[in-house]
Short mmCIF file of C-alpha atoms in Angstrom, two decimals:
data_model
loop_
_atom_site.label_atom_id
_atom_site.label_comp_id
_atom_site.label_asym_id
_atom_site.label_seq_id
_atom_site.Cartn_x
_atom_site.Cartn_y
_atom_site.Cartn_z
CA MET A 11 46.07 34.18 -40.89
CA ARG A 12 45.05 31.81 -38.09
CA ALA A 13 41.83 31.08 -39.96
CA LEU A 14 43.91 30.29 -43.04
CA LEU A 15 46.04 27.87 -41.06
CA LEU A 16 43.17 26.13 -39.37
CA SER A 17 41.45 25.56 -42.69
CA GLY A 18 44.40 23.42 -43.77
CA LEU A 19 44.26 20.98 -40.87
CA LEU A 20 43.32 17.40 -41.55
CA GLY A 21 40.22 16.00 -39.92
CA LEU A 22 40.87 14.16 -36.69
CA ALA A 23 41.04 10.40 -36.84
CA SER A 24 42.00 7.66 -34.46
CA LEU A 25 44.59 5.01 -35.05
CA PRO A 26 43.32 1.69 -36.38
CA ALA A 27 42.23 -0.68 -33.65
CA VAL A 28 45.11 -2.82 -32.40
CA ALA A 29 45.45 -5.35 -29.65
CA GLN A 30 45.87 -3.84 -26.19
CA PRO A 31 49.63 -3.49 -25.64
CA ALA A 32 51.46 -5.23 -22.84
CA GLN A 33 52.20 -3.26 -19.69
CA ASN A 34 55.83 -2.79 -20.69
CA THR A 35 55.17 -1.56 -24.24
CA LEU A 36 55.93 2.06 -25.13
CA ARG A 37 53.81 3.43 -28.00
CA ILE A 38 55.34 6.51 -29.61
CA GLY A 39 53.74 8.86 -32.13
CA ILE A 40 56.37 10.19 -34.55
CA PHE A 41 55.81 12.76 -37.28
CA GLU A 42 57.17 10.84 -40.29
CA ASP A 43 57.80 7.29 -41.40
CA PHE A 44 61.03 5.33 -40.90
CA ASP A 45 63.14 5.50 -44.05
CA VAL A 46 65.68 2.65 -43.99
CA PRO A 47 67.15 0.49 -41.16
CA ASP A 48 70.76 1.16 -42.10
CA PRO A 49 72.77 3.97 -40.46
CA ALA A 50 74.81 4.53 -43.62
CA LEU A 51 71.78 4.96 -45.86
CA SER A 52 69.28 6.65 -43.54
CA ARG A 53 68.63 10.36 -43.95
CA THR A 54 65.35 11.37 -42.28
CA PHE A 55 64.98 12.56 -38.70
CA SER A 56 62.67 9.67 -37.83
CA GLY A 57 65.29 7.35 -39.26
CA LEU A 58 67.78 8.78 -36.78
CA GLN A 59 65.19 8.57 -34.00
CA ILE A 60 64.50 4.85 -34.47
CA LEU A 61 68.08 3.87 -35.31
CA SER A 62 69.17 5.46 -32.02
CA ALA A 63 67.26 2.72 -30.21
CA MET A 64 68.62 -0.01 -32.50
CA CYS A 65 72.25 1.07 -32.75
CA ASP A 66 74.79 2.08 -30.13
CA LYS A 67 76.79 5.18 -31.02
CA LEU A 68 80.51 5.49 -30.41
CA LEU A 69 79.87 8.64 -28.35
CA ASP A 70 76.87 10.39 -26.84
CA VAL A 71 76.00 13.72 -25.25
CA THR A 72 74.49 14.71 -21.94
CA PRO A 73 71.38 16.95 -21.79
CA ASP A 74 73.75 19.93 -21.42
CA LEU A 75 75.63 18.78 -24.55
CA ARG A 76 78.86 17.45 -23.03
CA TYR A 77 80.44 14.60 -24.99
CA VAL A 78 80.61 11.31 -23.13
CA GLY A 79 81.58 7.77 -24.00
CA ALA A 80 79.04 5.22 -25.23
CA ALA A 81 80.28 2.21 -27.22
CA ALA A 82 83.66 3.87 -26.81
CA GLU A 83 84.20 4.01 -23.07
CA SER A 84 86.76 6.80 -23.45
CA PHE A 85 88.28 8.88 -26.25
CA ALA A 86 91.16 11.31 -26.76
CA TRP A 87 92.67 13.40 -29.55
CA THR A 88 96.22 12.69 -30.69
CA PRO A 89 98.71 15.53 -30.00
CA ASP A 90 98.58 16.76 -33.62
CA GLY A 91 94.75 16.70 -33.70
CA ARG A 92 94.76 14.39 -36.74
CA GLY A 93 93.54 11.32 -34.91
CA LEU A 94 90.82 10.39 -32.42
CA VAL A 95 91.65 7.37 -30.26
CA LEU A 96 88.66 5.32 -29.12
CA ASN A 97 88.86 2.82 -26.26
CA LEU A 98 85.92 0.48 -26.70
CA ARG A 99 83.73 -0.96 -23.99
CA PRO A 100 84.80 -4.57 -23.31
CA GLY A 101 82.42 -7.47 -23.88
CA MET A 102 80.09 -5.74 -26.34
CA ARG A 103 78.47 -7.72 -29.15
CA PHE A 104 76.27 -6.99 -32.12
CA GLN A 105 72.76 -8.37 -32.17
CA ASP A 106 73.88 -11.21 -34.47
CA GLY A 107 76.49 -12.30 -31.90
CA ALA A 108 79.56 -10.84 -33.65
CA PRO A 109 82.07 -9.03 -31.40
CA PHE A 110 81.99 -5.24 -31.25
CA ASP A 111 85.73 -4.63 -31.43
CA ALA A 112 88.25 -2.33 -33.10
CA GLU A 113 88.11 -4.32 -36.34
CA ALA A 114 84.33 -3.78 -36.42
CA VAL A 115 84.83 -0.03 -35.93
CA ALA A 116 87.30 0.05 -38.81
CA PHE A 117 84.81 -1.84 -40.97
CA GLY A 118 81.92 0.42 -39.95
CA ILE A 119 83.69 3.72 -40.62
CA ASN A 120 85.07 2.45 -43.93
CA ARG A 121 81.58 1.26 -44.87
CA HIS A 122 80.21 4.75 -44.21
CA LEU A 123 82.90 6.10 -46.55
CA THR A 124 82.59 3.60 -49.40
CA LEU A 125 79.07 2.12 -49.48
CA GLN A 126 77.16 3.10 -52.59
CA GLY A 127 74.52 5.66 -51.62
CA SER A 128 75.96 6.33 -48.17
CA PHE A 129 74.84 9.67 -46.75
CA ARG A 130 77.64 9.47 -44.20
CA ARG A 131 80.37 9.79 -46.83
CA GLY A 132 79.66 13.49 -47.25
CA GLU A 133 79.63 13.99 -43.47
CA LEU A 134 83.11 12.51 -43.05
CA PRO A 135 85.35 14.13 -45.70
CA MET A 136 88.05 14.68 -43.09
CA VAL A 137 88.34 10.93 -42.31
CA THR A 138 91.07 9.04 -44.20
CA GLY A 139 90.63 5.69 -42.47
CA VAL A 140 90.85 3.81 -39.19
CA THR A 141 93.95 2.30 -37.59
CA VAL A 142 93.43 -0.71 -35.31
CA LEU A 143 95.75 -0.22 -32.32
CA GLY A 144 94.55 -3.21 -30.32
CA PRO A 145 91.55 -5.51 -29.89
CA LEU A 146 89.52 -2.73 -28.27
CA THR A 147 91.42 0.38 -29.41
CA ALA A 148 90.95 2.14 -32.72
CA ARG A 149 92.15 5.48 -34.06
CA ILE A 150 90.09 7.43 -36.57
CA ASP A 151 92.62 9.15 -38.83
CA LEU A 152 91.98 12.60 -40.32
CA ASN A 153 93.53 14.58 -43.16
CA GLU A 154 93.45 17.68 -40.94
CA PRO A 155 92.28 18.55 -37.42
CA SER A 156 88.47 18.60 -37.28
CA ILE A 157 86.87 19.16 -33.89
CA PRO A 158 83.31 18.63 -35.27
CA LEU A 159 84.07 14.92 -35.73
CA LEU A 160 82.87 14.41 -32.14
CA SER A 161 79.42 15.75 -33.04
CA LEU A 162 79.16 13.26 -35.91
CA LEU A 163 79.98 10.24 -33.76
CA VAL A 164 76.92 10.92 -31.57
CA THR A 165 74.65 10.45 -34.61
CA ARG A 166 74.45 7.95 -37.47
CA ALA A 167 78.14 8.29 -38.40
CA GLY A 168 78.92 6.82 -34.97
CA MET A 169 76.66 3.79 -35.44
CA MET A 170 78.52 0.59 -36.34
CA VAL A 171 77.07 -2.57 -37.88
CA SER A 172 78.24 -6.17 -37.71
CA PRO A 173 80.56 -6.89 -40.67
CA GLN A 174 79.12 -10.34 -41.26
CA SER A 175 75.52 -9.08 -41.22
CA ALA A 176 76.36 -6.21 -43.59
CA GLU A 177 77.85 -8.66 -46.05
CA ARG A 178 74.54 -10.57 -45.96
CA GLY A 179 72.67 -7.38 -46.77
CA SER A 180 70.85 -7.11 -43.41
CA PRO A 181 73.05 -4.94 -41.17
CA ALA A 182 72.76 -5.71 -37.44
CA CYS A 183 73.54 -3.07 -34.84
CA SER A 184 74.41 -3.38 -31.16
CA GLY A 185 71.73 -1.18 -29.55
CA PRO A 186 69.34 -2.00 -26.71
CA TYR A 187 66.43 -2.74 -29.09
CA ARG A 188 66.20 -4.78 -32.29
CA LEU A 189 63.77 -4.61 -35.18
CA ARG A 190 60.83 -7.00 -34.84
CA GLU A 191 58.35 -5.70 -37.41
CA ARG A 192 57.99 -2.91 -39.92
CA VAL A 193 54.83 -2.01 -41.84
CA ALA A 194 55.37 1.00 -44.10
CA LEU A 195 53.36 4.09 -43.11
CA ASP A 196 51.81 2.20 -40.18
CA ARG A 197 54.26 1.00 -37.52
CA VAL A 198 57.76 -0.02 -36.59
CA VAL A 199 58.07 -2.47 -33.71
CA LEU A 200 61.28 -2.95 -31.70
CA GLU A 201 61.87 -5.45 -28.93
CA ARG A 202 64.35 -5.26 -26.06
CA TRP A 203 67.60 -7.10 -26.77
CA PRO A 204 68.79 -8.88 -23.61
CA GLY A 205 72.38 -9.12 -24.90
CA HIS A 206 72.95 -5.37 -24.72
CA TRP A 207 75.73 -4.22 -22.40
CA ASN A 208 73.27 -1.97 -20.52
CA ALA A 209 70.20 -4.20 -20.77
CA ALA A 210 69.60 -4.07 -17.01
CA ASN A 211 68.86 -0.34 -17.29
CA HIS A 212 66.39 -0.71 -20.17
CA HIS A 213 63.05 -1.62 -18.62
CA ILE A 214 60.73 -1.12 -21.61
CA GLU A 215 60.28 -4.47 -23.34
CA ARG A 216 58.77 -3.30 -26.62
CA ILE A 217 58.57 -0.01 -28.51
CA ILE A 218 55.95 0.65 -31.19
CA TYR A 219 56.50 3.73 -33.35
CA ARG A 220 53.43 5.01 -35.21
CA PRO A 221 54.12 7.56 -37.99
CA ILE A 222 51.35 10.18 -37.76
CA PRO A 223 52.15 13.39 -39.69
CA ASP A 224 49.28 15.40 -38.18
CA GLY A 225 50.09 16.63 -34.67
CA ASN A 226 46.40 16.95 -33.81
CA ILE A 227 45.87 13.27 -34.55
CA ARG A 228 48.95 12.33 -32.53
CA LEU A 229 47.59 14.30 -29.60
CA GLN A 230 44.11 12.85 -29.94
CA ASN A 231 45.55 9.36 -29.68
CA LEU A 232 47.75 10.28 -26.74
CA ARG A 233 44.79 11.73 -24.87
CA GLY A 234 42.66 8.71 -25.78
CA GLY A 235 45.25 6.20 -24.58
CA GLY A 236 46.38 4.98 -28.00
CA LEU A 237 49.88 6.43 -27.50
CA ASP A 238 52.13 6.82 -24.46
CA LEU A 239 54.53 9.42 -25.87
CA MET A 240 54.45 11.83 -28.80
CA GLU A 241 56.98 14.16 -30.31
CA ARG A 242 56.43 17.66 -31.69
CA VAL A 243 53.38 18.84 -29.81
CA SER A 244 52.05 21.80 -31.78
CA ALA A 245 52.25 25.10 -29.94
CA PRO A 246 48.47 25.75 -29.85
CA ASP A 247 47.99 22.35 -28.19
CA LEU A 248 50.43 22.90 -25.33
CA PRO A 249 47.87 24.56 -22.99
CA THR A 250 45.51 21.60 -23.51
CA VAL A 251 48.24 19.09 -22.67
CA ARG A 252 49.43 21.01 -19.62
CA ALA A 253 45.86 21.18 -18.31
CA GLN A 254 45.38 17.40 -18.49
CA ARG A 255 46.36 15.78 -15.19
CA ASN A 256 47.45 12.46 -16.67
CA LEU A 257 49.85 14.01 -19.21
CA ARG A 258 53.24 15.68 -18.91
CA VAL A 259 55.19 18.04 -21.20
CA ALA A 260 58.96 18.30 -21.72
CA GLN A 261 60.67 20.93 -23.88
CA ALA A 262 64.11 21.87 -25.22
CA LEU A 263 65.20 24.45 -27.81
CA GLU A 264 66.39 22.52 -30.83
CA LEU A 265 69.95 22.63 -32.10
CA GLY A 266 68.82 22.89 -35.69
CA HIS A 267 66.72 25.15 -37.86
CA SER A 268 64.01 25.37 -40.49
CA PHE A 269 64.75 27.05 -43.79
CA ILE A 270 63.94 27.57 -47.45
CA ARG A 271 66.54 25.98 -49.71
CA PHE A 272 66.90 27.21 -53.29
CA ASN A 273 68.01 24.95 -56.11
CA ILE A 274 71.10 26.74 -57.39
CA ALA A 275 72.73 24.12 -59.64
CA ASN A 276 71.07 20.72 -59.26
CA GLY A 277 69.27 19.41 -62.33
CA PRO A 278 65.99 20.62 -63.83
CA GLY A 279 64.89 22.71 -60.87
CA ALA A 280 67.87 25.04 -61.32
CA GLU A 281 66.87 26.29 -64.77
CA GLY A 282 64.73 29.24 -63.65
CA PRO A 283 65.52 32.80 -62.53
CA TRP A 284 65.53 31.95 -58.80
CA ALA A 285 68.73 29.96 -59.28
CA ARG A 286 70.48 32.69 -61.27
CA ASP A 287 69.56 35.89 -59.46
CA ALA A 288 70.21 36.45 -55.76
CA ARG A 289 68.06 39.59 -55.93
CA LEU A 290 64.95 37.43 -56.26
CA ARG A 291 65.95 35.43 -53.22
CA ALA A 292 66.61 38.66 -51.34
CA ALA A 293 63.18 39.94 -52.35
CA LEU A 294 61.47 36.85 -50.97
CA GLU A 295 63.35 37.26 -47.71
CA ALA A 296 62.36 40.93 -47.49
CA SER A 297 58.71 39.93 -47.87
CA ILE A 298 58.80 37.57 -44.86
CA ASP A 299 58.05 38.70 -41.32
CA ARG A 300 59.78 36.01 -39.28
CA GLU A 301 58.37 37.13 -35.94
CA ALA A 302 54.81 37.07 -37.27
CA LEU A 303 55.51 33.68 -38.84
CA VAL A 304 56.56 32.04 -35.56
CA ASN A 305 53.77 33.74 -33.64
CA VAL A 306 51.05 32.63 -36.06
CA VAL A 307 52.23 29.10 -36.82
CA PHE A 308 53.91 28.25 -33.53
CA SER A 309 52.10 30.55 -31.08
CA GLY A 310 55.48 31.98 -30.11
CA GLU A 311 56.88 28.52 -29.25
CA ALA A 312 59.75 28.99 -31.72
CA VAL A 313 62.58 31.47 -32.13
CA ALA A 314 62.86 33.61 -35.26
CA GLY A 315 66.28 33.28 -36.85
CA ASN A 316 68.26 34.02 -39.99
CA GLN A 317 71.30 31.78 -39.52
CA TRP A 318 72.15 28.13 -38.95
CA VAL A 319 72.34 28.73 -35.18
CA ASN A 320 69.80 30.64 -33.11
CA PRO A 321 70.44 34.30 -32.15
CA ALA A 322 71.44 33.36 -28.58
CA HIS A 323 74.11 30.89 -29.73
CA PRO A 324 77.72 31.95 -28.99
CA LEU A 325 78.65 31.50 -32.67
CA TYR A 326 75.77 33.55 -34.10
CA ALA A 327 77.14 36.26 -36.42
CA SER A 328 75.82 39.31 -34.58
CA ALA A 329 76.70 41.66 -37.44
CA HIS A 330 73.74 40.13 -39.29
CA PRO A 331 70.68 40.34 -37.02
CA VAL A 332 67.31 38.95 -38.03
CA PRO A 333 66.07 41.36 -40.74
CA ARG A 334 62.73 43.11 -40.52
CA ARG A 335 60.10 42.74 -43.19
CA ASP A 336 60.44 45.39 -45.92
CA ILE A 337 57.85 45.16 -48.70
CA ALA A 338 59.13 48.30 -50.44
CA ARG A 339 62.62 46.81 -50.66
CA ALA A 340 61.20 43.51 -51.91
CA ARG A 341 59.36 45.26 -54.74
CA ALA A 342 62.41 47.35 -55.62
CA LEU A 343 64.60 44.24 -55.83
CA LEU A 344 62.07 42.51 -58.09
CA ALA A 345 61.92 45.53 -60.37
CA GLU A 346 65.72 45.75 -60.47
CA ALA A 347 65.86 42.08 -61.47
CA GLY A 348 63.26 42.65 -64.20
CA GLN A 349 60.86 40.22 -62.51
CA PRO A 350 58.06 42.31 -60.93
CA ARG A 351 55.69 39.32 -60.52
CA PRO A 352 57.76 36.12 -60.42
CA THR A 353 56.35 32.67 -59.62
CA LEU A 354 58.14 30.35 -57.18
CA ARG A 355 57.37 26.64 -56.80
CA LEU A 356 57.87 25.90 -53.09
CA ALA A 357 57.99 22.20 -52.12
CA VAL A 358 57.20 21.25 -48.53
CA PRO A 359 56.92 17.92 -46.69
CA ASN A 360 53.29 17.02 -46.12
CA GLN A 361 53.42 17.86 -42.40
CA PRO A 362 50.78 20.27 -41.14
CA GLU A 363 53.00 22.81 -39.37
CA LEU A 364 55.36 23.08 -42.34
CA VAL A 365 52.46 23.33 -44.78
CA GLN A 366 50.96 26.05 -42.59
CA ALA A 367 54.26 27.91 -42.55
CA ALA A 368 54.46 27.67 -46.34
CA GLU A 369 50.95 29.10 -46.66
CA VAL A 370 51.82 32.03 -44.41
CA ILE A 371 54.94 32.70 -46.51
CA GLN A 372 52.76 32.45 -49.60
CA SER A 373 50.44 35.11 -48.20
CA MET A 374 53.29 37.42 -47.18
CA ALA A 375 55.13 37.08 -50.49
CA ALA A 376 51.98 37.90 -52.47
CA GLU A 377 52.00 41.40 -50.98
CA ALA A 378 55.35 41.98 -52.69
CA GLY A 379 54.15 40.53 -56.00
CA ILE A 380 55.71 37.06 -55.62
CA GLN A 381 53.35 34.22 -56.51
CA VAL A 382 54.33 31.22 -54.37
CA GLN A 383 52.91 27.87 -55.44
CA VAL A 384 52.93 25.57 -52.40
CA GLN A 385 53.51 21.91 -53.28
CA ALA A 386 52.89 19.57 -50.30
CA ILE A 387 54.67 16.26 -50.91
CA GLU A 388 54.93 12.96 -49.00
CA ILE A 389 58.25 12.85 -47.14
CA GLY A 390 59.81 10.03 -49.16
CA ALA A 391 59.07 11.70 -52.48
CA TYR A 392 60.15 15.05 -51.04
CA VAL A 393 63.59 13.66 -50.11
CA ARG A 394 63.99 12.00 -53.52
CA ASN A 395 63.06 15.22 -55.32
CA ASN A 396 65.59 17.17 -53.29
CA VAL A 397 68.38 14.70 -54.02
CA THR A 398 67.64 14.57 -57.77
CA GLY A 399 67.11 18.32 -58.13
CA ASN A 400 63.43 18.09 -58.96
CA PHE A 401 62.56 21.26 -57.05
CA GLU A 402 62.91 25.03 -57.41
CA ALA A 403 62.77 25.85 -53.70
CA ALA A 404 61.91 23.71 -50.70
CA ILE A 405 61.07 24.27 -47.05
CA GLY A 406 63.18 21.94 -44.96
CA PHE A 407 64.17 21.36 -41.38
CA TRP A 408 67.35 20.14 -39.77
CA GLY A 409 67.39 18.53 -36.34
CA GLY A 410 70.82 19.97 -35.66
CA ARG A 411 74.24 18.89 -34.47
CA THR A 412 75.94 19.51 -31.16
CA ASP A 413 78.72 21.29 -33.05
CA ALA A 414 77.65 24.31 -35.13
CA ASP A 415 79.66 23.06 -38.10
CA GLY A 416 77.14 20.28 -38.70
CA ASN A 417 74.36 22.85 -38.96
CA VAL A 418 75.98 24.69 -41.85
CA SER A 419 78.71 22.68 -43.60
CA PHE A 420 76.38 19.81 -44.48
CA HIS A 421 74.05 22.24 -46.24
CA VAL A 422 76.26 24.75 -48.07
CA THR A 423 79.73 23.35 -48.68
CA CYS A 424 80.39 22.23 -52.24
CA ARG A 425 80.18 18.51 -51.40
CA GLY A 426 77.96 18.77 -48.34
CA PRO A 427 75.73 15.68 -48.01
CA ASN A 428 72.61 17.81 -47.55
CA ASN A 429 73.52 20.49 -50.08
CA ASP A 430 70.67 19.54 -52.40
CA GLY A 431 70.74 22.97 -54.05
CA ARG A 432 74.41 22.46 -55.06
CA TYR A 433 75.50 25.91 -53.92
CA CYS A 434 79.29 26.23 -53.95
CA SER A 435 81.52 29.09 -52.79
CA GLU A 436 85.30 28.95 -52.32
CA GLU A 437 85.01 31.79 -49.80
CA VAL A 438 82.50 29.89 -47.65
CA GLU A 439 84.49 26.67 -48.03
CA ALA A 440 87.68 28.33 -46.77
CA ALA A 441 85.97 29.98 -43.79
CA LEU A 442 84.27 26.80 -42.60
CA THR A 443 87.42 24.72 -43.09
CA ALA A 444 89.33 27.15 -40.91
CA ALA A 445 86.61 27.05 -38.24
CA ARG A 446 86.77 23.24 -38.04
CA ARG A 447 90.42 23.39 -37.00
CA GLU A 448 89.66 25.43 -33.89
CA ALA A 449 88.41 24.04 -30.59
CA GLU A 450 87.50 27.32 -28.85
CA ASP A 451 84.54 29.54 -29.74
CA ASP A 452 86.63 32.71 -29.66
CA ALA A 453 88.93 31.32 -32.35
CA ARG A 454 86.05 30.01 -34.48
CA ARG A 455 83.88 33.11 -34.31
CA PRO A 456 85.65 35.24 -36.98
CA HIS A 457 85.55 32.34 -39.44
CA TYR A 458 81.82 31.87 -38.97
CA ALA A 459 81.37 35.62 -39.35
CA ALA A 460 83.18 35.47 -42.71
CA ALA A 461 80.98 32.57 -43.82
CA ALA A 462 77.87 34.50 -42.77
CA ASP A 463 78.97 37.56 -44.78
CA ARG A 464 78.97 35.51 -47.97
CA LEU A 465 76.04 33.18 -47.28
CA LEU A 466 73.65 35.93 -46.21
CA ALA A 467 74.48 37.84 -49.38
CA ASP A 468 74.15 34.86 -51.74
CA ARG A 469 71.13 33.40 -49.91
CA PRO A 470 71.26 29.77 -51.09
CA ASN A 471 69.18 29.15 -47.96
CA LEU A 472 66.84 31.44 -46.06
CA TRP A 473 67.04 30.33 -42.42
CA LEU A 474 63.72 31.19 -40.78
CA TRP A 475 63.13 29.74 -37.31
CA HIS A 476 64.33 27.40 -34.57
CA ARG A 477 61.70 25.19 -32.97
CA ARG A 478 61.24 24.66 -29.27
CA ASN A 479 60.87 20.89 -29.30
CA SER A 480 57.93 19.71 -27.21
CA TRP A 481 57.11 16.17 -26.14
CA ALA A 482 53.98 14.98 -24.35
CA PHE A 483 53.66 11.68 -22.51
CA THR A 484 51.57 9.81 -20.01
CA SER A 485 52.26 10.66 -16.39
CA ARG A 486 52.83 6.95 -15.78
CA LEU A 487 56.09 7.14 -17.75
CA GLN A 488 59.01 7.94 -15.48
CA GLY A 489 62.56 8.99 -16.37
CA PHE A 490 61.95 10.87 -19.63
CA THR A 491 64.56 13.58 -20.28
CA ALA A 492 64.36 16.18 -23.05
CA TYR A 493 67.56 16.48 -25.10
CA PRO A 494 68.23 19.44 -27.41
CA ASP A 495 69.02 17.05 -30.26
CA GLY A 496 65.41 15.77 -30.10
CA ILE A 497 66.46 12.12 -29.81
CA PHE A 498 64.89 9.83 -27.22
CA ARG A 499 67.09 8.04 -24.69
CA TYR A 500 65.51 4.87 -23.28
CA ALA A 501 67.89 3.97 -20.45
CA GLY A 502 66.07 4.46 -17.15
CA LEU A 503 62.60 4.80 -18.70
CA ARG A 504 59.95 2.82 -16.86
CA TYR A 505 56.29 2.88 -15.96
CA ASP A 506 55.34 3.59 -12.36
#
């Protein structure tokens, strides 16, 4: 299998020659291109990564995942749990000079809910509006208690834009860096914004993001001095990085997961037998050896899983452990379904590790009689195909949310913003709705168990693994901290 994987790697290449960066420039290798500079419309992980430098969030998390204030200096639930009161940091402004106040928060949340094409609308179904309580105090109003709202406000849903800039069609945020240049598939350049409330603690003057899908090429350029920091170091490369004296490695187990999503009811891709018969989906799962998959593709630097949280998570449904591979069961299920040699079109973003994983799954499934056709697609086209239903099955990844609800509800509830397969179950909907009302794990656990009972029988998704995120960077860079959400924080970063 390793030979199979290595044969799919792209040839190494260096970045195009560019002018030598200034001393205070941070050059970052990311794995995919920036999608759109608007927190309401962005969907990709790299979009979140770059927007997090451009846009303050209402809340943030610490490395151990405690919620803390950001643009909102403090926050508190109302006694009935149907409102979250935000006390904003005084003196903040957007990058176009407009005040960051309670009216701006009301505008920003309402924009997320009403803007045509907003991906945040589906994340915030519990939000009914925003009440302005004072110049710097706003209350987000909910139709029912929903503890996971906090986890949304530390991502794009918590990013506000200047009302006047949004009306001009060029939304301005309030983050420590502002967009200077963007060249599709080549670079995104941000510059430090001196008007930021915490500008004194942001020492990097310029950030250049270079989208490089191949991890080997990212590493080559880091080792050669063309990059200062790279995300997603491939597992086989970690020993090389650790052995190099001028490089450092940081790691954190991700909050999210990687999975196969089936198109159940979304357009042309849902017309085949894989959408109609859960036995076929069960057969594919039975053909997959998850432990072998993570060992071959990730050299053990990932955790095999079968749910939206990893097996060590307190809300993992322990009644459903990671299943073992069972080729005999896979063949029996195919025969029972009257499809002894089915063909499955499996779309995958054109990123080497995911393509490699798809090829391993292809090899495993063939032993059960399933012919998997791997279709590697550029990330932009991949996302569009998922949204429009132009896929039969797709390998995807989710960076994760600090609250477990964001790792499952977005993907499987009837109106979930990332439910591209259009799976819908009243039983799952009821269980997850009940879980959102509870603050304590002990009270949420039985609801997640009920959701797992149904989801792991219907198999709209096959959850497969949880990555151990790895970053490599020059030893000259001081202050880098690995966060489980995979997002860079720039405050305190400096060169020695």
